Coordinates of N, CA, C and O and ligand atoms in Angstrom, one line a residue:
M1 N 1.0 -0.9 0.2 CA -0.1 -0.2 0.3 C 0.8 1.6 -0.2 O 2.0 1.2 0.8
N2 N 0.5 2.2 -0.5 CA 1.2 3.6 -0.9 C 0.6 4.5 -0.4 O -0.9 4.9 -0.3
Y3 N 1.1 5.0 0.7 CA 0.7 5.9 1.3 C 1.5 7.7 1.2 O 2.6 7.7 1.0
N4 N 0.8 9.0 1.4 CA 1.1 9.8 1.9 C 1.8 10.2 2.7 O 0.8 10.1 4.4
L5 N 3.6 10.6 3.2 CA 4.2 11.1 3.9 C 4.0 12.6 4.4 O 4.4 13.1 3.7
G6 N 3.9 13.2 5.3 CA 4.2 14.5 5.4 C 5.1 14.8 5.9 O 5.6 13.9 6.8
I7 N 6.4 15.6 5.5 CA 7.2 15.5 6.9 C 7.8 17.5 5.9 O 7.4 18.2 5.4
D8 N 7.7 17.8 7.7 CA 8.7 19.5 7.9 C 9.5 19.5 7.0 O 10.2 18.3 7.2
I9 N 10.3 20.4 7.5 CA 11.7 21.7 6.7 C 12.3 21.2 7.5 O 13.6 20.3 8.4
D10 N 12.4 22.6 8.3 CA 13.0 23.7 8.9 C 13.4 22.4 10.4 O 12.4 21.7 11.3
G11 N 13.7 21.6 10.8 CA 14.4 20.7 11.9 C 14.9 19.5 11.2 O 14.8 19.0 12.0
V12 N 13.7 19.3 10.4 CA 13.7 18.1 10.1 C 14.8 17.2 9.0 O 15.1 16.4 9.3
I13 N 14.2 18.5 8.0 CA 15.5 17.5 6.4 C 16.7 18.2 6.3 O 17.0 18.6 6.2
T14 N 16.9 20.0 8.2 CA 18.0 20.6 7.7 C 18.4 20.5 8.4 O 17.7 19.9 10.1
D15 N 19.4 20.3 9.4 CA 20.1 20.7 10.2 C 21.0 21.1 10.7 O 21.8 21.9 9.7
E16 N 20.5 21.8 12.1 CA 21.2 24.0 12.3 C 22.3 23.0 12.9 O 23.0 24.4 13.1
G17 N 22.8 22.2 13.0 CA 24.0 22.1 14.1 C 23.4 21.7 15.9 O 22.8 23.0 16.0
T18 N 24.7 21.2 16.5 CA 24.3 21.9 18.2 C 25.7 23.3 18.2 O 26.5 23.2 17.8
A19 N 25.4 23.4 19.8 CA 25.6 24.4 20.7 C 26.3 25.5 19.6 O 26.1 26.3 18.7
E20 N 28.3 25.2 19.1 CA 28.0 26.3 18.7 C 28.6 27.0 16.9 O 28.6 27.5 16.4
N21 N 27.8 25.4 17.2 CA 28.7 25.4 15.4 C 26.8 25.3 15.0 O 26.8 25.7 13.4
N22 N 25.6 25.9 15.8 CA 24.5 26.2 15.5 C 24.4 27.1 14.2 O 25.1 28.1 15.3
I23 N 23.7 27.2 13.6 CA 23.8 28.0 12.2 C 23.4 29.8 12.9 O 23.2 30.2 12.8
W24 N 21.8 29.1 14.2 CA 21.6 30.0 14.4 C 22.3 30.9 15.2 O 22.8 32.5 14.8
Q25 N 22.7 30.0 15.9 CA 24.6 30.9 16.8 C 25.0 31.8 15.9 O 25.1 32.9 16.5
R26 N 25.4 30.5 15.4 CA 27.1 31.3 14.4 C 26.5 32.5 13.5 O 26.7 34.2 14.1
K27 N 25.2 32.8 13.2 CA 24.6 34.1 12.6 C 24.3 35.2 13.4 O 24.6 36.2 12.6
M28 N 24.2 35.1 14.8 CA 23.1 35.8 16.2 C 25.0 37.1 16.3 O 24.4 37.6 16.5
N29 N 25.9 35.4 16.3 CA 27.8 35.9 16.9 C 27.6 37.2 16.1 O 28.3 38.0 17.2
E30 N 27.6 37.1 14.9 CA 28.4 38.2 13.6 C 28.2 38.7 13.8 O 28.2 40.1 13.7
Y31 N 26.9 38.7 13.0 CA 25.7 39.8 13.3 C 25.1 40.9 14.3 O 25.7 42.3 14.3
F32 N 25.4 40.8 15.6 CA 25.0 41.2 16.9 C 26.9 41.9 17.3 O 26.8 42.0 18.2
S33 N 27.5 40.8 16.8 CA 28.5 41.4 17.4 C 28.9 40.6 18.9 O 29.8 41.5 19.9
R34 N 28.0 39.9 19.5 CA 28.9 40.0 20.5 C 28.7 38.6 20.7 O 28.1 37.6 20.1
D35 N 28.4 37.8 22.0 CA 28.3 36.6 22.2 C 27.0 36.0 23.2 O 27.5 36.6 24.0
I36 N 26.7 35.4 22.2 CA 25.1 34.7 22.2 C 25.2 33.4 21.4 O 25.7 32.5 21.5
K37 N 24.2 32.7 23.6 CA 24.4 31.5 23.6 C 22.9 31.2 23.5 O 22.3 32.1 24.0
L38 N 23.0 30.1 23.4 CA 20.9 29.7 24.1 C 21.6 29.6 25.1 O 22.2 28.9 25.6
G39 N 20.0 30.3 26.0 CA 19.8 29.8 27.9 C 18.9 29.2 28.6 O 18.5 29.1 28.5
K40 N 17.4 29.7 27.0 CA 16.9 29.1 27.2 C 16.0 28.4 26.2 O 15.9 28.3 25.4
Y41 N 15.1 26.9 27.2 CA 14.8 26.1 26.0 C 13.8 26.3 25.6 O 12.4 25.8 26.2
T42 N 13.7 26.9 24.9 CA 11.7 27.4 24.3 C 11.9 27.7 22.7 O 12.9 28.1 22.1
Y43 N 11.5 27.7 21.9 CA 10.6 27.2 21.0 C 11.4 28.7 19.8 O 11.0 29.7 19.1
N44 N 10.8 29.9 20.8 CA 11.2 31.9 20.3 C 11.8 31.8 20.6 O 13.7 31.3 21.9
L45 N 13.1 31.7 19.5 CA 13.3 32.6 19.6 C 14.8 33.4 19.8 O 15.8 33.2 20.5
A46 N 13.7 34.4 20.2 CA 14.1 35.9 21.4 C 14.1 35.4 22.3 O 15.9 35.4 22.9
E47 N 13.3 34.3 22.7 CA 13.6 34.2 24.9 C 14.7 32.7 24.4 O 16.2 33.3 25.5
A48 N 15.0 32.2 23.2 CA 15.8 30.8 23.8 C 17.5 31.7 23.4 O 18.3 31.4 24.0
Y49 N 17.5 33.2 22.7 CA 19.0 33.3 22.5 C 19.1 34.7 23.3 O 19.5 35.3 23.4
G50 N 18.1 35.4 24.4 CA 18.1 35.9 25.4 C 18.1 37.5 23.9 O 19.0 38.3 24.0
L51 N 17.4 37.3 22.8 CA 17.3 39.2 22.4 C 16.3 40.1 22.1 O 15.0 39.4 23.4
S52 N 15.9 40.7 21.6 CA 14.7 41.6 22.9 C 14.0 41.3 20.9 O 14.7 40.4 20.5
E53 N 13.3 41.7 21.2 CA 11.3 41.1 20.5 C 12.0 42.5 19.0 O 12.5 41.5 17.6
Q54 N 12.7 43.7 19.4 CA 13.2 44.3 17.6 C 15.1 43.7 17.5 O 14.5 43.7 16.4
E55 N 15.3 43.2 18.8 CA 16.1 42.4 17.6 C 16.5 41.3 16.7 O 16.6 41.1 16.1
L56 N 15.1 40.1 17.8 CA 15.0 40.1 16.1 C 14.7 39.9 15.2 O 15.3 39.1 14.3
N57 N 13.6 40.9 15.1 CA 13.5 41.1 13.6 C 14.1 41.9 12.6 O 13.9 40.9 12.0
S58 N 15.1 42.2 13.2 CA 16.0 43.3 12.4 C 17.4 41.8 12.3 O 17.6 42.4 10.8
F59 N 17.2 41.3 13.0 CA 17.7 39.3 12.7 C 17.8 39.2 11.4 O 17.8 38.8 10.0
L60 N 16.4 38.6 11.5 CA 15.2 37.7 11.3 C 15.8 38.4 9.1 O 15.8 37.7 7.7
T61 N 15.4 39.8 8.6 CA 14.8 40.7 8.7 C 15.8 40.8 7.3 O 16.4 40.3 5.9
D62 N 17.5 40.1 7.9 CA 18.5 41.0 6.9 C 19.4 38.9 7.1 O 20.4 39.1 6.5
K63 N 18.8 38.8 7.0 CA 19.6 37.3 7.5 C 19.3 35.8 7.2 O 19.6 35.2 7.7
L64 N 17.6 35.9 7.3 CA 17.1 34.7 8.0 C 16.8 33.7 6.2 O 17.2 32.9 5.9
F65 N 17.0 35.9 4.8 CA 17.1 34.1 4.3 C 18.6 32.8 3.7 O 18.7 32.0 3.0
E66 N 19.9 34.1 4.5 CA 20.9 33.2 4.7 C 21.3 32.2 5.1 O 21.8 31.5 5.2
V67 N 20.3 31.5 6.3 CA 20.3 30.6 7.3 C 20.3 29.2 6.2 O 20.5 28.8 6.0
Y68 N 18.4 30.0 5.7 CA 17.5 28.6 5.1 C 18.7 28.7 3.5 O 18.4 27.0 2.9
Q69 N 19.6 29.4 2.8 CA 20.4 29.3 1.8 C 21.2 28.2 2.4 O 22.1 27.3 1.5
E70 N 22.2 28.9 4.0 CA 23.3 27.8 4.0 C 23.4 26.9 5.0 O 23.8 25.8 5.2
V71 N 21.7 26.3 5.5 CA 21.8 25.8 6.6 C 21.9 24.6 5.7 O 22.1 24.4 4.9
N72 N 22.1 22.8 6.9 CA 22.5 21.4 5.4 C 22.1 21.1 6.1 O 20.9 21.6 6.7
S73 N 21.6 19.3 5.3 CA 20.5 19.0 5.3 C 21.5 18.0 5.8 O 22.2 17.2 6.5
A74 N 20.3 17.4 6.9 CA 20.1 15.4 7.8 C 20.7 14.3 7.5 O 19.7 13.9 6.1
P75 N 22.0 14.4 7.7 CA 22.5 12.8 7.4 C 20.9 12.2 7.6 O 20.6 11.6 7.9
G76 N 21.8 11.7 6.1 CA 20.7 9.9 5.6 C 19.4 10.9 5.1 O 18.3 10.7 5.0
A77 N 19.3 11.7 5.6 CA 17.0 13.0 4.6 C 17.1 11.9 3.6 O 16.6 11.8 2.7
R78 N 18.1 12.9 2.9 CA 18.2 12.1 1.3 C 18.0 10.4 0.5 O 17.4 10.7 0.3
E79 N 18.9 9.4 1.5 CA 19.0 8.4 1.3 C 17.6 8.0 0.9 O 16.5 7.5 1.0
T80 N 17.1 7.4 2.9 CA 15.7 7.8 3.6 C 13.9 8.1 2.1 O 13.6 7.4 1.3
L81 N 14.6 9.6 2.4 CA 13.6 10.3 0.9 C 13.6 9.5 0.1 O 12.6 9.2 -1.1
T82 N 14.3 8.9 -0.2 CA 14.5 8.3 -2.5 C 13.7 7.2 -1.7 O 13.2 6.9 -2.8
Q83 N 14.7 5.8 -1.0 CA 13.5 5.7 -0.2 C 12.5 5.4 -0.5 O 12.1 4.2 -2.0
L84 N 11.5 5.9 -0.1 CA 10.8 6.1 0.4 C 10.1 6.1 -1.3 O 9.2 5.7 -1.3
A85 N 10.5 7.4 -1.9 CA 9.8 7.9 -2.9 C 9.4 6.5 -4.3 O 9.0 6.3 -4.5
E86 N 10.6 6.4 -4.2 CA 10.9 4.7 -5.1 C 10.1 4.0 -4.8 O 10.0 2.7 -5.6
Q87 N 9.6 4.1 -3.5 CA 8.4 2.5 -3.2 C 6.9 2.8 -3.4 O 6.5 1.6 -2.8
G88 N 6.8 4.3 -4.5 CA 5.9 5.0 -3.9 C 4.3 5.5 -3.7 O 4.4 6.0 -4.0
H89 N 5.3 6.0 -2.8 CA 4.7 6.7 -1.4 C 5.5 8.1 -1.9 O 5.8 8.0 -2.9
S90 N 3.8 9.0 -1.6 CA 3.8 10.0 -1.6 C 4.9 11.2 -1.0 O 3.7 11.2 0.7
L91 N 5.5 12.4 -0.9 CA 5.9 12.6 0.2 C 5.8 14.2 0.2 O 5.8 14.6 -0.9
I92 N 4.7 14.9 1.2 CA 4.5 16.4 0.9 C 4.7 16.6 2.2 O 4.7 16.2 3.8
L93 N 5.9 18.0 1.5 CA 6.7 19.1 2.2 C 5.2 19.7 3.3 O 5.0 20.3 1.9
I94 N 5.0 20.2 4.0 CA 4.7 21.4 5.4 C 6.2 22.3 5.8 O 5.9 21.9 6.7
T95 N 6.1 22.9 5.2 CA 6.8 23.8 6.3 C 6.4 25.2 6.8 O 5.4 26.1 5.8
A96 N 6.5 26.4 7.5 CA 5.4 27.0 8.5 C 7.3 28.2 7.7 O 6.2 29.5 7.4
R97 N 7.6 28.4 7.0 CA 7.7 29.1 5.5 C 7.0 30.3 5.4 O 6.7 29.8 5.0
N98 N 7.8 31.2 5.1 CA 7.3 32.2 4.9 C 7.1 32.3 3.5 O 8.4 31.6 2.6
E99 N 6.0 32.5 2.9 CA 5.9 31.8 0.9 C 6.5 32.6 -0.6 O 6.9 32.1 -0.9
K100 N 7.5 33.4 0.6 CA 8.3 34.4 0.0 C 9.9 33.8 -0.2 O 10.5 34.0 -1.0
F101 N 9.5 32.7 0.9 CA 10.6 32.0 0.6 C 11.2 31.4 -0.9 O 12.0 29.6 -0.4
R102 N 9.4 30.6 -1.5 CA 9.6 29.4 -1.9 C 10.5 28.7 -2.9 O 11.2 28.1 -3.0
D103 N 11.3 30.0 -3.6 CA 11.8 29.8 -4.6 C 13.7 30.0 -4.0 O 13.5 28.4 -4.5
L104 N 13.6 29.9 -3.1 CA 15.2 29.8 -2.4 C 15.1 27.6 -1.8 O 16.2 26.6 -1.6
T105 N 13.9 27.8 -1.0 CA 13.1 26.1 -0.7 C 13.4 25.6 -2.5 O 14.0 24.6 -1.8
E106 N 13.0 24.8 -2.4 CA 12.9 25.1 -4.1 C 14.3 24.9 -4.4 O 14.6 23.1 -4.6
N107 N 15.6 25.7 -4.8 CA 16.1 25.1 -5.3 C 17.3 24.8 -4.0 O 17.9 24.2 -3.9
W108 N 17.3 25.0 -2.8 CA 17.7 24.2 -1.6 C 18.0 22.5 -2.0 O 18.8 21.9 -1.4
L109 N 16.4 22.6 -1.9 CA 16.1 21.1 -1.3 C 16.6 20.4 -3.5 O 16.9 19.5 -2.5
E110 N 16.4 21.1 -4.3 CA 17.4 21.0 -5.7 C 19.0 20.7 -5.3 O 19.5 19.1 -5.9
K111 N 19.1 21.6 -4.2 CA 20.5 21.3 -4.6 C 21.4 20.7 -3.5 O 22.5 19.3 -4.0
H112 N 19.9 20.0 -3.1 CA 20.9 19.3 -1.8 C 20.4 17.3 -2.2 O 19.4 16.5 -1.1
Q113 N 19.3 18.0 -2.6 CA 18.8 16.5 -4.1 C 18.0 15.3 -2.8 O 18.4 14.5 -2.6
I114 N 16.7 15.9 -2.4 CA 15.5 16.1 -1.9 C 14.7 15.4 -2.5 O 14.2 16.8 -2.8
P115 N 14.7 14.2 -2.6 CA 13.1 14.3 -3.3 C 11.8 14.7 -3.1 O 11.7 13.8 -1.7
Y116 N 11.1 15.4 -3.1 CA 9.3 15.1 -2.6 C 8.4 15.6 -4.4 O 8.4 15.8 -4.5
H117 N 6.9 15.4 -3.6 CA 5.8 15.4 -3.6 C 5.5 16.6 -4.4 O 4.7 17.3 -5.5
E118 N 5.6 17.7 -2.9 CA 4.5 18.4 -3.1 C 5.1 19.5 -2.1 O 5.3 18.7 -0.9
L119 N 4.9 21.0 -1.7 CA 5.0 22.1 -1.1 C 4.6 22.9 -0.6 O 3.7 24.0 -1.7
H120 N 4.3 23.5 0.7 CA 2.9 23.6 1.4 C 3.6 24.4 2.0 O 4.5 24.0 3.8
H121 N 3.4 25.8 2.0 CA 3.8 27.1 2.9 C 2.2 26.6 4.2 O 1.5 27.3 3.4
Q122 N 2.7 26.4 5.5 CA 0.6 26.6 6.3 C 1.6 26.8 8.3 O 2.4 25.4 7.8
Y123 N 1.5 27.4 8.4 CA 1.5 27.7 9.2 C 0.6 26.7 10.5 O 2.0 26.2 11.2
D124 N -0.1 26.8 10.2 CA -1.3 26.0 11.0 C -0.9 24.5 10.3 O -2.3 24.7 9.2
K125 N -0.8 23.5 10.3 CA -0.1 21.8 9.7 C -1.4 21.0 9.6 O -1.5 20.7 9.3
A126 N -2.4 20.9 11.3 CA -3.3 19.7 11.5 C -4.1 20.2 10.4 O -4.0 19.2 9.5
P127 N -5.1 20.5 9.6 CA -5.6 20.3 8.7 C -5.6 20.7 7.3 O -6.1 20.0 6.3
L128 N -4.2 20.9 6.9 CA -3.8 20.8 5.8 C -3.0 18.7 5.6 O -3.4 19.0 4.7
V129 N -2.9 18.3 6.8 CA -2.3 17.5 7.2 C -2.9 16.4 6.8 O -3.8 14.8 5.9
V130 N -4.6 16.8 8.0 CA -6.2 15.9 7.6 C -6.1 15.8 5.9 O -6.9 14.5 5.3
E131 N -6.2 17.8 5.5 CA -6.7 17.9 3.8 C -5.8 16.7 3.0 O -6.7 16.7 1.9
K132 N -4.4 16.8 3.2 CA -3.4 16.2 1.9 C -3.6 14.7 2.3 O -3.2 13.6 1.3
N133 N -5.0 13.8 3.2 CA -4.6 12.4 3.6 C -3.4 11.5 3.5 O -3.5 10.6 4.1
I134 N -2.6 12.6 4.5 CA -1.9 12.4 4.8 C -1.5 10.8 6.6 O -2.5 11.6 7.2
S135 N -1.2 9.8 6.5 CA -0.9 9.1 7.6 C 0.3 9.2 8.6 O -0.3 8.1 9.4
L136 N 1.1 10.0 8.2 CA 2.1 9.5 9.6 C 2.5 10.8 8.6 O 3.2 11.3 7.8
F137 N 3.0 11.9 10.2 CA 4.3 13.4 9.9 C 5.0 13.2 11.0 O 5.2 12.4 11.8
I138 N 6.1 13.7 9.9 CA 7.3 14.1 10.7 C 7.3 15.5 10.9 O 7.4 16.2 10.3
D139 N 8.1 15.4 12.1 CA 8.2 17.5 12.5 C 8.5 17.3 13.6 O 9.2 16.6 14.1
D140 N 9.4 18.9 14.5 CA 10.2 18.6 15.4 C 9.8 19.7 15.7 O 10.8 20.2 17.6
K141 N 8.2 20.0 16.7 CA 7.5 20.9 16.9 C 6.6 20.7 17.8 O 6.2 20.1 16.6
K142 N 6.4 20.7 18.6 CA 6.1 20.1 20.1 C 4.2 20.5 19.1 O 3.7 20.0 19.0
E143 N 3.5 21.7 20.0 CA 2.3 22.0 19.0 C 1.9 21.0 17.9 O 0.8 21.0 17.9
N144 N 3.3 21.4 16.8 CA 2.8 21.0 15.4 C 1.8 19.4 15.8 O 1.2 19.2 15.5
A145 N 3.2 18.8 16.7 CA 2.8 17.2 16.4 C 1.4 16.3 17.0 O 0.9 15.8 17.0
L146 N 1.5 18.1 18.6 CA 0.1 17.8 19.4 C -1.5 17.7 18.7 O -1.8 16.4 18.6
N147 N -1.6 18.9 17.6 CA -2.3 19.0 16.4 C -2.0 18.3 15.8 O -4.1 17.9 15.6
I148 N -1.5 17.9 15.0 CA -1.6 17.0 14.0 C -1.9 15.1 14.9 O -2.7 14.6 14.7
A149 N -1.2 15.1 15.9 CA -2.2 13.9 16.7 C -3.1 14.0 17.2 O -4.5 12.2 18.0
A150 N -3.7 14.7 17.8 CA -5.2 15.4 17.5 C -6.2 14.4 16.9 O -7.1 14.4 16.8
E151 N -6.3 14.9 15.7 CA -6.4 13.9 14.2 C -6.2 12.9 13.7 O -6.5 12.4 12.9
N152 N -5.3 12.5 14.7 CA -4.7 11.0 15.1 C -4.0 9.7 14.2 O -5.2 9.4 13.7
I153 N -4.3 11.3 14.0 CA -2.6 10.6 12.8 C -0.7 10.8 13.8 O -1.1 12.1 14.2
P154 N -0.8 9.8 14.0 CA 0.8 9.3 14.2 C 1.8 10.0 13.4 O 1.8 11.0 12.6
V155 N 2.7 10.6 14.5 CA 3.3 11.6 14.4 C 4.6 11.6 14.5 O 5.2 10.4 15.7
I156 N 6.0 11.2 14.6 CA 7.0 11.2 14.6 C 7.9 12.9 14.9 O 8.1 13.8 14.3
L157 N 8.5 12.5 16.4 CA 8.9 14.2 16.2 C 10.6 14.2 17.0 O 10.7 13.2 17.5
V158 N 10.9 14.6 16.2 CA 12.6 14.9 15.8 C 12.8 15.9 17.3 O 13.2 16.9 17.7
K159 N 13.5 15.1 18.0 CA 14.7 15.3 19.1 C 15.2 16.8 18.9 O 15.7 17.3 18.1
K160 N 14.6 17.6 19.9 CA 15.8 19.2 19.8 C 15.0 20.0 21.3 O 14.6 19.6 21.5
Y161 N 16.8 20.8 20.9 CA 16.6 21.8 23.0 C 14.9 21.9 23.1 O 14.1 21.9 23.9
H162 N 13.9 22.5 21.8 CA 12.8 22.7 22.2 C 11.8 22.3 22.7 O 10.7 22.3 22.8
N163 N 12.2 21.1 22.6 CA 10.4 19.9 22.4 C 11.5 19.1 24.0 O 10.9 18.4 23.9
S164 N 11.8 19.5 24.5 CA 12.3 19.2 25.9 C 11.9 19.0 26.6 O 12.4 17.6 27.8
D165 N 10.8 18.9 27.0 CA 9.9 19.0 28.1 C 8.6 18.3 28.3 O 7.4 18.2 28.5
F166 N 8.9 17.6 26.2 CA 7.6 16.1 26.4 C 8.5 15.3 25.5 O 9.4 14.9 25.2
N167 N 8.3 14.2 26.3 CA 8.2 12.6 25.7 C 7.9 11.5 24.7 O 8.8 11.0 24.7
G168 N 6.7 12.3 24.5 CA 6.5 11.8 23.6 C 4.7 11.0 23.7 O 4.7 11.3 25.2
N169 N 3.8 9.9 22.9 CA 3.2 9.5 24.0 C 2.6 8.5 23.5 O 3.0 7.8 21.8
Q170 N 1.5 7.3 23.3 CA 0.9 6.7 22.4 C 1.4 6.7 20.7 O 1.2 6.3 20.5
I171 N 0.7 8.2 20.3 CA 0.5 8.6 19.5 C 1.5 9.5 18.4 O 2.4 9.7 17.8
I172 N 2.6 10.2 19.7 CA 3.7 10.3 19.2 C 4.9 9.5 19.6 O 5.2 9.7 21.5
T173 N 6.1 9.5 18.4 CA 6.9 9.4 18.7 C 8.1 10.0 18.6 O 8.4 10.9 17.4
K174 N 9.2 9.9 19.6 CA 10.0 11.2 19.6 C 12.0 10.5 19.2 O 11.5 9.1 19.3
V175 N 12.8 10.2 18.6 CA 13.7 10.6 18.0 C 14.7 11.3 17.4 O 14.9 12.9 17.3
D176 N 16.0 9.6 17.5 CA 17.2 11.3 17.5 C 17.6 11.5 16.4 O 18.0 12.9 16.2
D177 N 17.3 10.9 15.4 CA 17.4 11.4 14.3 C 17.2 10.4 12.7 O 16.0 9.5 13.1
W178 N 17.8 10.6 11.1 CA 17.5 10.2 10.7 C 16.9 8.4 10.6 O 16.2 7.3 10.1
K179 N 17.9 7.7 11.0 CA 17.9 6.5 11.9 C 17.0 5.9 12.6 O 16.5 4.4 11.8
Q180 N 16.4 6.7 12.8 CA 15.6 6.3 14.1 C 14.2 6.7 13.7 O 13.1 5.7 13.4
I181 N 14.2 7.4 12.7 CA 12.9 7.9 11.4 C 13.2 6.5 10.2 O 11.8 6.4 10.0
K182 N 14.2 6.5 9.7 CA 14.2 5.5 9.1 C 13.0 3.9 9.8 O 12.2 3.7 8.9
E183 N 13.9 3.6 10.4 CA 13.2 2.5 11.5 C 11.8 2.7 12.1 O 10.6 1.5 12.0
N184 N 12.0 3.4 12.4 CA 10.2 4.2 13.0 C 9.2 3.9 11.5 O 8.1 3.8 11.4
I185 N 9.9 4.7 10.5 CA 8.3 5.0 9.1 C 8.1 2.6 8.8 O 6.6 2.7 8.6
D186 N 9.8 3.2 8.7 CA 9.5 1.1 8.4 C 8.9 0.1 9.1 O 7.9 -0.7 8.2
L187 N 8.3 -0.1 10.3 CA 7.5 0.3 10.8 C 6.1 0.3 10.9 O 5.5 -0.8 10.6
F188 N 5.7 1.5 10.1 CA 5.0 1.6 10.0 C 4.5 1.3 8.9 O 2.8 1.1 9.0
L189 N 4.7 1.2 7.7 CA 4.4 1.1 6.3 C 4.5 -0.3 6.9 O 3.3 -1.2 6.4
S190 N 4.6 -1.2 8.3 CA 4.6 -2.8 7.9 C 3.4 -3.0 8.2 O 3.2 -4.4 8.8
K191 N 3.7 -2.5 9.8 CA 1.7 -3.0 10.4 C 2.2 -2.0 11.4 O 0.3 -2.4 12.0
N192 N 2.0 -0.9 10.6 CA 0.5 0.9 10.6 C 0.8 0.5 12.7 O -0.2 1.6 12.1
T193 N 2.2 0.5 12.2 CA 2.3 1.3 13.9 C 3.6 1.9 14.6 O 4.2 2.1 13.6
L194 N 3.3 2.7 15.1 CA 4.5 3.6 15.5 C 5.7 2.5 16.9 O 4.6 2.3 17.2
T195 N 6.8 2.9 17.0 CA 7.2 2.0 18.4 C 6.4 2.7 19.4 O 6.1 1.1 20.9
G196 N 6.5 3.5 19.9 CA 5.6 3.9 20.5 C 4.0 3.6 21.7 O 3.5 2.9 21.8
K197 N 2.9 3.0 19.8 CA 2.1 2.1 20.4 C 2.6 1.0 20.5 O 1.5 0.0 21.2
L198 N 3.9 0.4 20.5 CA 4.7 -1.0 21.0 C 4.1 -1.0 22.2 O 5.0 -1.9 22.1
S199 N 4.8 0.4 22.4 CA 5.2 -0.2 23.7 C 4.5 -1.1 25.2 O 3.6 -0.1 25.0
Ligands
LIG201 MG1 10.3 22.6 12.1

């Protein structure tokens, strides 16, 4: 059976790096010429890095394009997505990135040889996940995972500092990397379940 599989881009297909190598931290240090470090485990970048809202806005206006362009792809993402596409599954990318980054995003996906069938720019993902008849979604944002899981659609949640306060549940399985994403997708495809449901 072929499935529609939904995948987030930032923090899932992209790899921001950790600690000093994190692309956000590096770019912020360059931009503000002061030592900026991750201080709080939250999805809100201003709070996480101790910036004012105004500072964050000027940083994003000047540097977001560069971050999206230069960020690496996550190890194993291309291989796993290529295999899934070859097996006949539909890969539907849903990103909260602004639509104005569509060309940049398409070019980045091509450069990193990430296969996909559809690309949607949508902040509130759950309604689109339902509309697109997606059977399994992969994201790194806890709120997206909870909203999608509330529709009874299983979610693979990639571990990040900003979701460290949540360990997953019956329908949301937390994973470290694409090796574990692949294991969970393979399990879902063969048994229509995730490891979280088996334990
Ligand atoms: Mg994300």
